[in-house]
Short mmCIF file of C-alpha atoms in Angstrom, two decimals:
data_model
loop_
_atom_site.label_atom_id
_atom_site.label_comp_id
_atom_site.label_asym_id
_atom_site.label_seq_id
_atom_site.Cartn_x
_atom_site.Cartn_y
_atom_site.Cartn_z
CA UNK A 1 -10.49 59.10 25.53
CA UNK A 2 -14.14 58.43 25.58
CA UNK A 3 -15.48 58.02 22.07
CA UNK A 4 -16.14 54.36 21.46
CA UNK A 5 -13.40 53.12 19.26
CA UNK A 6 -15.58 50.58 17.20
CA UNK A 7 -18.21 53.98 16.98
CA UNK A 8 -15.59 55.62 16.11
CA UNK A 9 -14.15 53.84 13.47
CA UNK A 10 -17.67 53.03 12.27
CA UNK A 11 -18.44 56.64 12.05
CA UNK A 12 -15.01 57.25 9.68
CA UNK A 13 -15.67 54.47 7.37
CA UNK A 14 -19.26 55.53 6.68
CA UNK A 15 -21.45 55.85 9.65
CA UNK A 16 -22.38 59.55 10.17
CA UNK A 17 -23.00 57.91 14.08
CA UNK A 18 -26.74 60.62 15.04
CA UNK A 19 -29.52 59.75 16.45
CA UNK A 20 -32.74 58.69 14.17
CA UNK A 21 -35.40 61.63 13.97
CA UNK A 22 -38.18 60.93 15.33
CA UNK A 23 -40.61 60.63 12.46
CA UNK A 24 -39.07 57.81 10.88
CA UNK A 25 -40.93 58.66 7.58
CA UNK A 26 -37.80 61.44 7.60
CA UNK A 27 -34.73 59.20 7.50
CA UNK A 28 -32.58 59.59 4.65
CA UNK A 29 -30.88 57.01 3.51
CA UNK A 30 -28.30 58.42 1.33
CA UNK A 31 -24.90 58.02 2.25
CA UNK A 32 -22.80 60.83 2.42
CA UNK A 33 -20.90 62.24 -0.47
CA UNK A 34 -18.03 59.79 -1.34
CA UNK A 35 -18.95 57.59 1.51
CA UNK A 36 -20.56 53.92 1.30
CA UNK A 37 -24.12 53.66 2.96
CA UNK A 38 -24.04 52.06 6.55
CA UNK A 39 -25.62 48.21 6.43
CA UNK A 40 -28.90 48.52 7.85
CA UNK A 41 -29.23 45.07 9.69
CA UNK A 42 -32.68 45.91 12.10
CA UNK A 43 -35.38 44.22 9.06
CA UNK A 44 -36.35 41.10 8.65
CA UNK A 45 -33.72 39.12 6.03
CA UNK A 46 -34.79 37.34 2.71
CA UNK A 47 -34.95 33.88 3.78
CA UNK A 48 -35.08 32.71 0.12
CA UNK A 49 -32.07 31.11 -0.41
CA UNK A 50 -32.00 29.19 2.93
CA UNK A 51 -35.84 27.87 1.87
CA UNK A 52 -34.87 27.37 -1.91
CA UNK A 53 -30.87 25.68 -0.97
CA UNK A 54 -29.17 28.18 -3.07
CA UNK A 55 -27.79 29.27 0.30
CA UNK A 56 -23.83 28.57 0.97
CA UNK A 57 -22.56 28.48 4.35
CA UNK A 58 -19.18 30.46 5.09
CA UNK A 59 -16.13 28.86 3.52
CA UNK A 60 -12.64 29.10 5.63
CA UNK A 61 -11.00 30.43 2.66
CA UNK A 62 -8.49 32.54 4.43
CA UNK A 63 -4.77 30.52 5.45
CA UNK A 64 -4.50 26.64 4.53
CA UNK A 65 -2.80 23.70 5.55
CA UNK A 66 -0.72 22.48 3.40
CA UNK A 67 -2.91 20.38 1.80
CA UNK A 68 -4.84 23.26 0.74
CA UNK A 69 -7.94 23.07 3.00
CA UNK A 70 -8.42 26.38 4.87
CA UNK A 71 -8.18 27.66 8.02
CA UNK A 72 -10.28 30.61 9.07
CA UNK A 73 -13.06 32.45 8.11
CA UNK A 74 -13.27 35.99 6.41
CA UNK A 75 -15.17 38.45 7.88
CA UNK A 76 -15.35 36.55 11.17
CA UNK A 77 -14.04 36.44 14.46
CA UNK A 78 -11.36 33.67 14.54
CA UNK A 79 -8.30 32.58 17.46
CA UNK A 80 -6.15 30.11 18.50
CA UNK A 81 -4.66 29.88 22.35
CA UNK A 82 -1.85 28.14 23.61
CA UNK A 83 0.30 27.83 26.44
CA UNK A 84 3.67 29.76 25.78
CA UNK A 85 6.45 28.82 23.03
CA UNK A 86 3.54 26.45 21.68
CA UNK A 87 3.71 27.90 18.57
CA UNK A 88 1.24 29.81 17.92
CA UNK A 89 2.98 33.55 16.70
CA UNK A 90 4.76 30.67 14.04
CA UNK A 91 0.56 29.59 13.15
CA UNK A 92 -0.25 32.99 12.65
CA UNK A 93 2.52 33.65 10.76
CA UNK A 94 2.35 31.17 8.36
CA UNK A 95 -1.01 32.12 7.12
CA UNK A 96 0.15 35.76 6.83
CA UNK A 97 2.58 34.56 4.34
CA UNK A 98 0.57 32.61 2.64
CA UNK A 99 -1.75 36.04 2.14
CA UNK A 100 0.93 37.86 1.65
CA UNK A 101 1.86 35.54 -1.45
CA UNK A 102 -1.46 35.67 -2.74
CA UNK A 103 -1.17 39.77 -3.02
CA UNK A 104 -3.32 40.02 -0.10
CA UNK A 105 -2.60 42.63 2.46
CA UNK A 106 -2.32 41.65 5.86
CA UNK A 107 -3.10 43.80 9.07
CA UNK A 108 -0.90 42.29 12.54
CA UNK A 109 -1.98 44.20 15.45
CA UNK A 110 0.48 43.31 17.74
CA UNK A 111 0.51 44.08 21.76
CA UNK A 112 3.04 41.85 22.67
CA UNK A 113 5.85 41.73 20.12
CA UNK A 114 7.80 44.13 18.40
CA UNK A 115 8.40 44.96 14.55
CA UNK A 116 11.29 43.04 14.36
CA UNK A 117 10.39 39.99 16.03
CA UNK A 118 7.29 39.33 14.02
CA UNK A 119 8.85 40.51 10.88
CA UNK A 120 12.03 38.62 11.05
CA UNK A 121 9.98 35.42 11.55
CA UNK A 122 8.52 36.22 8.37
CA UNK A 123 12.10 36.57 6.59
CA UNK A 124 12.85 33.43 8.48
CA UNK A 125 9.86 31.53 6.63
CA UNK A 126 10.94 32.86 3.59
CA UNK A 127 9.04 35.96 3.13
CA UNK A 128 9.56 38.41 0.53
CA UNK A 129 10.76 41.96 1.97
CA UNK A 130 9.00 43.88 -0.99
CA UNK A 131 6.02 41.99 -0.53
CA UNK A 132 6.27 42.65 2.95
CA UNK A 133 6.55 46.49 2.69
CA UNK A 134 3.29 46.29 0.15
CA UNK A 135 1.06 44.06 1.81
CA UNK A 136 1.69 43.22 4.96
CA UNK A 137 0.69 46.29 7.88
CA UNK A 138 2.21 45.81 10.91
CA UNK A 139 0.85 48.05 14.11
CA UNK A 140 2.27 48.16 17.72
CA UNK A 141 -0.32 50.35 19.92
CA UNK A 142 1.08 51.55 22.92
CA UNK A 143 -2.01 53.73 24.23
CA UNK A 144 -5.64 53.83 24.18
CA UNK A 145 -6.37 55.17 20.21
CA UNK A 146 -7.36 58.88 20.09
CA UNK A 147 -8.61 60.57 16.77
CA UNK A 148 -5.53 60.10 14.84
CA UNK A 149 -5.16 57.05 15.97
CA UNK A 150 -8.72 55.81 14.26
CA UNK A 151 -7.68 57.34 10.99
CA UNK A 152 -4.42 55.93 11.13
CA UNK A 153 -5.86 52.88 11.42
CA UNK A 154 -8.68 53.18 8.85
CA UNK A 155 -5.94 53.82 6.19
CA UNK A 156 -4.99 50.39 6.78
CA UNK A 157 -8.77 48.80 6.57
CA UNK A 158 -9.11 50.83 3.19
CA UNK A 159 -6.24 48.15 1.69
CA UNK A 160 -9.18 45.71 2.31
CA UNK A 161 -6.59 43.10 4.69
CA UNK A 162 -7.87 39.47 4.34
CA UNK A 163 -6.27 38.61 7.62
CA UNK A 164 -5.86 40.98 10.74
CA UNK A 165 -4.12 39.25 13.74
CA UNK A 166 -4.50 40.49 16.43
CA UNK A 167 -1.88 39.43 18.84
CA UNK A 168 -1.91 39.29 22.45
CA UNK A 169 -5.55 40.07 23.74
CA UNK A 170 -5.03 40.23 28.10
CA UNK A 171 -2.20 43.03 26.96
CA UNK A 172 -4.79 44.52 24.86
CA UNK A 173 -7.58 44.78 27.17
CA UNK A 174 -5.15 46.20 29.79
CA UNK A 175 -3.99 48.63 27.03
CA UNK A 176 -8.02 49.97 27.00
CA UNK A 177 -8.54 49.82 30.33
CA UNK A 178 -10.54 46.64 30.56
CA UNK A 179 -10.71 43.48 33.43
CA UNK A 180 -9.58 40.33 31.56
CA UNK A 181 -11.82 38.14 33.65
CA UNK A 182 -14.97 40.10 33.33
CA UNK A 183 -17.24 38.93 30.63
CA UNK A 184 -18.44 42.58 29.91
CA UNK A 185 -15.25 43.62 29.23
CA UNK A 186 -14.28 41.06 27.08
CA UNK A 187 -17.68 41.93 24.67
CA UNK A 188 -16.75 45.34 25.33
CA UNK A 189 -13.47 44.82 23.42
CA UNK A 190 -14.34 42.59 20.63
CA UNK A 191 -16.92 45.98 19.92
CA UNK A 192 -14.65 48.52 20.40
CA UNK A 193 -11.63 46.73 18.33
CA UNK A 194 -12.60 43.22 17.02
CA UNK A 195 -15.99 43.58 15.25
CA UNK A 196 -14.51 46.99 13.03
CA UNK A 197 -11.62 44.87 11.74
CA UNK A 198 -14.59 42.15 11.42
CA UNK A 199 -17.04 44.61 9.53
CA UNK A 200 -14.03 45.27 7.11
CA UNK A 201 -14.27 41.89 5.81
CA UNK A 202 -10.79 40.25 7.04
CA UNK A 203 -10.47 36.87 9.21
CA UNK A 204 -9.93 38.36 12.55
CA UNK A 205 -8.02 36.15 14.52
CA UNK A 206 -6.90 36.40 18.28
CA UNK A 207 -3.68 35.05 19.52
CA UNK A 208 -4.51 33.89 22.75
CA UNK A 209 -3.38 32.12 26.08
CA UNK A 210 -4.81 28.96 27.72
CA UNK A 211 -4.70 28.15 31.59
CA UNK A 212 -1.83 26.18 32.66
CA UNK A 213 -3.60 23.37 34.08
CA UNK A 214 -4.81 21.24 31.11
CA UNK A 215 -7.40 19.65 34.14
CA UNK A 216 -9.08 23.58 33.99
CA UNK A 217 -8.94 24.09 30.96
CA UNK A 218 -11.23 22.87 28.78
CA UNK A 219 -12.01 24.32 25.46
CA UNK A 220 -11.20 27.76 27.41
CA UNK A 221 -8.89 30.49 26.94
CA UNK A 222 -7.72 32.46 29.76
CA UNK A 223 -9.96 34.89 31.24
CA UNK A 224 -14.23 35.17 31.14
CA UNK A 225 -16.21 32.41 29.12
CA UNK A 226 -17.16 35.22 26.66
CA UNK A 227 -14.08 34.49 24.91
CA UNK A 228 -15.39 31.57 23.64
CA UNK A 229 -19.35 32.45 23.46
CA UNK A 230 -18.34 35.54 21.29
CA UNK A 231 -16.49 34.16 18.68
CA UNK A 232 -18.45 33.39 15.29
CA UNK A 233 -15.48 31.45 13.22
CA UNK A 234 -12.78 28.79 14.77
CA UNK A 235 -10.84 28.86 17.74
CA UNK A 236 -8.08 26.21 17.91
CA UNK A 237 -6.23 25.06 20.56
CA UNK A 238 -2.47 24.59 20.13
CA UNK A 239 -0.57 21.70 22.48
CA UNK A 240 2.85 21.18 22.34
CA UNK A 241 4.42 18.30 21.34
CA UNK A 242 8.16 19.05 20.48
CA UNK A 243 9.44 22.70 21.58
CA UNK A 244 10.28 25.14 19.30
CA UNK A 245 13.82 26.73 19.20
CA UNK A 246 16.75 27.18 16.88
CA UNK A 247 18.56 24.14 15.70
CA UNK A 248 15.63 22.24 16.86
CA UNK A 249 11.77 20.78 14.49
CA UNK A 250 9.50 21.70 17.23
CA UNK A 251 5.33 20.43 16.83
CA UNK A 252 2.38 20.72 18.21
CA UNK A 253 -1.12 19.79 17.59
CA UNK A 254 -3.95 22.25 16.36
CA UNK A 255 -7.07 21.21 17.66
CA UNK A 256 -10.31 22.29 17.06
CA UNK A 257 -12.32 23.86 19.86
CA UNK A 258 -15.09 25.90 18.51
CA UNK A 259 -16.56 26.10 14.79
CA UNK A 260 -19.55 28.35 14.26
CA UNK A 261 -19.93 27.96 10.93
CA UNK A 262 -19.27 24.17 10.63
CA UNK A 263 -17.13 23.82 7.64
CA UNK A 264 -13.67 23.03 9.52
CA UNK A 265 -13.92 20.48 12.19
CA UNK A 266 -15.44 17.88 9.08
CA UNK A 267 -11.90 18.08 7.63
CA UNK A 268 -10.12 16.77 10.86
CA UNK A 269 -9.92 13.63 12.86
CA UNK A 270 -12.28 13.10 15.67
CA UNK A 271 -10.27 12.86 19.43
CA UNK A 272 -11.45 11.58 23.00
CA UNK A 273 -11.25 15.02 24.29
CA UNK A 274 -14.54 16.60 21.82
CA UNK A 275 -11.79 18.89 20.56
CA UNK A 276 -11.32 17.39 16.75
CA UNK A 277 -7.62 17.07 15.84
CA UNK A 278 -7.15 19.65 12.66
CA UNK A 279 -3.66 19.48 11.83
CA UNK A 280 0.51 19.11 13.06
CA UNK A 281 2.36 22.22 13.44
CA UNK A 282 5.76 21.84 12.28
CA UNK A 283 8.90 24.27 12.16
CA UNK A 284 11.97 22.99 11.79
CA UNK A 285 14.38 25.91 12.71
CA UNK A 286 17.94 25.34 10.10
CA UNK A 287 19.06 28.42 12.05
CA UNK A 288 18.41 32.31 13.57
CA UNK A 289 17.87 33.02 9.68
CA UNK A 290 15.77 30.07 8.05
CA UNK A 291 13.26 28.01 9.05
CA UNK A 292 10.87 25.05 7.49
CA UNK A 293 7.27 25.44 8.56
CA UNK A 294 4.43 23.12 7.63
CA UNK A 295 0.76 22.63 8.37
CA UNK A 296 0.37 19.02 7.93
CA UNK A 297 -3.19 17.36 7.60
CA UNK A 298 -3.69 14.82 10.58
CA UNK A 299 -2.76 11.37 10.05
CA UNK A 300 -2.23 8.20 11.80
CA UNK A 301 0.10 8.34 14.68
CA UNK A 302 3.50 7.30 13.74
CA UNK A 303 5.76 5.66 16.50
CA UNK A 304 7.77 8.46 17.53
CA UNK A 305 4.35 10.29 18.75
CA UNK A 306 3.17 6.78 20.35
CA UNK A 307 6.74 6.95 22.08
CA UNK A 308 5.80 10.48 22.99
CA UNK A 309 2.57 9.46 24.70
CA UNK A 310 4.08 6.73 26.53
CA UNK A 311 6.41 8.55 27.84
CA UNK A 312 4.37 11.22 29.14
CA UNK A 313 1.85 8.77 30.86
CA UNK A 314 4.66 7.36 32.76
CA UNK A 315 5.80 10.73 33.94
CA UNK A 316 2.10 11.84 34.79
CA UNK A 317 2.17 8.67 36.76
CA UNK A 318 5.56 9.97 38.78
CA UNK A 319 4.34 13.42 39.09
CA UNK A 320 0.92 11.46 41.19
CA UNK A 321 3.66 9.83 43.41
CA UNK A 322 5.74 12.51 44.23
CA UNK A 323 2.77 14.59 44.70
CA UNK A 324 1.09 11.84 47.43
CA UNK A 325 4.69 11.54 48.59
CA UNK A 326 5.14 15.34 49.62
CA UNK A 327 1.58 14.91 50.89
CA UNK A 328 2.10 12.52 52.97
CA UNK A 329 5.43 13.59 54.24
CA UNK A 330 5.37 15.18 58.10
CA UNK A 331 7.59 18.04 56.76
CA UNK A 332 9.34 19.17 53.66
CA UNK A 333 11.22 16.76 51.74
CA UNK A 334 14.85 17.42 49.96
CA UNK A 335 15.12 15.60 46.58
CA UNK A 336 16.70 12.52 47.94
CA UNK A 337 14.00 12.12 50.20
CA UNK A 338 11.54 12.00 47.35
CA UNK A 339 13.74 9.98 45.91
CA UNK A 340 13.55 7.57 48.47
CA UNK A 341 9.96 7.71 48.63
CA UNK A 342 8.94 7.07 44.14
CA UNK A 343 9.95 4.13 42.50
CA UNK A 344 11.10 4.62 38.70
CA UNK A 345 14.15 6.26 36.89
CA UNK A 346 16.12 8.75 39.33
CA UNK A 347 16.00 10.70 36.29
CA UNK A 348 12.43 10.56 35.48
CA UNK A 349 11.47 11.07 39.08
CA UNK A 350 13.89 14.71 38.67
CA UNK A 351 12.30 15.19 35.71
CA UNK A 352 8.98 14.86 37.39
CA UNK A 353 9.92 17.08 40.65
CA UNK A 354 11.14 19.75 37.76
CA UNK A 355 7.46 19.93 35.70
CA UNK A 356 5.79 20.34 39.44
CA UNK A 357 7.71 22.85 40.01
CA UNK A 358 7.70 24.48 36.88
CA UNK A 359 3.57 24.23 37.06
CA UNK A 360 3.53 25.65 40.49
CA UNK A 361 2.10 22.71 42.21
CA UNK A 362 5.10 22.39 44.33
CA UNK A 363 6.70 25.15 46.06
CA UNK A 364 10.84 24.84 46.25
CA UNK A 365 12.63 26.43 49.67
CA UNK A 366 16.42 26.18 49.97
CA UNK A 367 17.31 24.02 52.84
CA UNK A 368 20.09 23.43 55.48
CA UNK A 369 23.67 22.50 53.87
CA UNK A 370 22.38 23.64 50.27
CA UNK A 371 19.97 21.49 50.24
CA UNK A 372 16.08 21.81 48.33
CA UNK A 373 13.15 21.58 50.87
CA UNK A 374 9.86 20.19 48.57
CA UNK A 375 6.35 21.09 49.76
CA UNK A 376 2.98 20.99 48.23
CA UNK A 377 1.69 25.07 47.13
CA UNK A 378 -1.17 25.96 48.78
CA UNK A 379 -3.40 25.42 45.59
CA UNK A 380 -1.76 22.07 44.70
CA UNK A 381 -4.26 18.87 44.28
CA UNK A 382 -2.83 15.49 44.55
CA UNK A 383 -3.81 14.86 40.89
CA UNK A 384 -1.54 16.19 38.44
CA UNK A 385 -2.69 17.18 34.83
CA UNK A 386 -3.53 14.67 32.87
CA UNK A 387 -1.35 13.74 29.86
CA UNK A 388 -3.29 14.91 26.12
CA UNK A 389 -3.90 11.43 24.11
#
């Protein structure tokens, strides 16, 4: 296809998308019959009610926690990132429901999932399914959008969604044809895709992934820097805590990584890593069927999560060991030999040799007389993460 999607859309939702004549005395600005009159946005703005204070900065009225206080901004680009099974689809989620309860209609794009995963977390939370058929628009793309495609979608945008998720980004840009890491690209999709949903006047917000290595990662999602320099609401960043599951009250942290406007990060508590702590994410899963979500305002930490932090310092201070122990080692070492080599817990020291593993700093080789052979990975540093505080 190669009509610009955002033109596109644009053009079908009111933009008759020609040139300007040349004698600019000539323009007409009527809109077309039965058509609303594209913004013109190229003069110079009334700067009255900045100068006079009548002026009102953007309010995140869109999703709360459950105190009430909100969590995105309409009409602007919004996201949250995460590692995996950090909870984020769950985030998302629960402010869809919370639109959906309001009579709000709701548009989830969705390149990852499928209809009846999202929807039957929704049924989980306790979701309505007539609501859901009236308000809440799911779409699963599985090519590039071609003419049909752009009025398909622009049936849904007429419903006026409050919120449009839009869920799994690196799948997207793949699905257009775009390089993940190139900051181009990235602009390139939030104008072919994100601003239209934008210019509709719902929250947009991207579900996102983070590095694995909390040392890279900063305020960052995966991919170009753009990401972040692009977006003009919030962009929180998710860390897990407990993990989520059936049978199981899984939590993690939403902090705050970006806020254009301003009007968020006030209503959170500040945090040695810049990144403002906004609220707990909490779902406790009864079973496949039902499940207890909150958004709960931050607090003071309570034991348990003091317990929490203690015990991941200790087993960022195994991981070091093992880590200078491999390094040091003249060959690969089995897990006894590692063993032999860290002082602490046999268990916490497997436990330790397991997360390395897991975060591909150490690479795992079967040995002789089934034994494991431990080296470092040819990217591995000595340092492991660092623990979140």
């Amino acid at each position: 296809m190669t009509t610009d999607f955002g033109q596109a859309l644009d053009a079908y939702l009111g933009e008759d998308g020609e040139e300007p004549p040349v004698d600019w005395g000539d323009v007409d600005t009527a809109a077309p019959a039965g058509k609303e009159p594209a913004p013109r946005t190229w003069g110079a703005q009334d700067l009255r009610s900045v100068l006079d204070g009548t002026y009102r900065p953007p309010q995140p009225t869109v999703g709360r926690r459950d105190d009430g206080v909100g969590l995105f901004y309409p009409g602007r680009m919004n996201s949250v990132a995460s590692e995996s099974e950090a909870g984020k689809t769950w985030f998302a989620l629960i402010a869809c429901l919370q639109e959906i309860n309001d009579g709000h209609h709701v548009l989830y794009l969705d390149f990852e999932d499928d209809a009846g995963g999202v929807v039957g977390r929704l049924l989980c939370l306790g979701a309505n399914p007539a609501s859901i058929l009236e308000y809440f628009h799911y779409v699963r793309p599985e090519n590039q959008p071609s003419d049909i495609d752009l009025i398909d979608l622009a049936m849904v945008l007429e419903h006026s969604p409050t919120l449009a998720i839009v869920d799994g980004v690196t799948e997207g840009m793949s699905l257009f044809g775009l390089e993940l890491k190139d900051n181009t690209d990235i602009a390139k999709f939030g104008r072919q895709l994100l601003r239209p949903l934008m210019n509709a006047g719902a929250a947009v917000v991207t579900l996102d992934h983070v590095v694995k290595s909390s040392e890279n990662r900063g305020r960052y999602s995966i991919g170009g820097v753009h990401k972040l320099n692009g977006l003009n609401g919030v962009m929180y960043i998710l860390e897990n805590r407990r993990p989520f599951g059936i049978g199981v009250t899984g939590k993690s942290t939403i902090r705050v990584a970006k806020d254009r406007p301003g009007q968020i990060r006030k209503n959170g508590l500040s945090h040695s890593s810049g990144m403002h702590w906004y609220a707990d994410l909490v779902v406790k899963s009864e079973s496949q069927e039902y499940a207890e979500a909150h958004l709960y305002a931050p607090i003071q930490r309570d034991e348990e999560d003091r317990q929490e932090d203690e015990d991941r310092k200790r087993l960022d201070g195994i991981k070091r060991k093992v880590l200078e122990a491999i390094a040091k080692a003249k060959e690969p070492l089995t897990g006894k030999g590692i063993e032999d080599r860290v002082t602490g817990r046999a268990a916490d020291v497997r436990r330790a040799v397991a997360a390395l593993i897991d975060s591909g700093q150490i690479a795992a080789a079967a040995g002789p007389r089934n034994s494991t052979l431990h080296s470092l990975a040819s990217t591995t540093k000595t340092t492991p993460e660092q623990p979140a505080a």
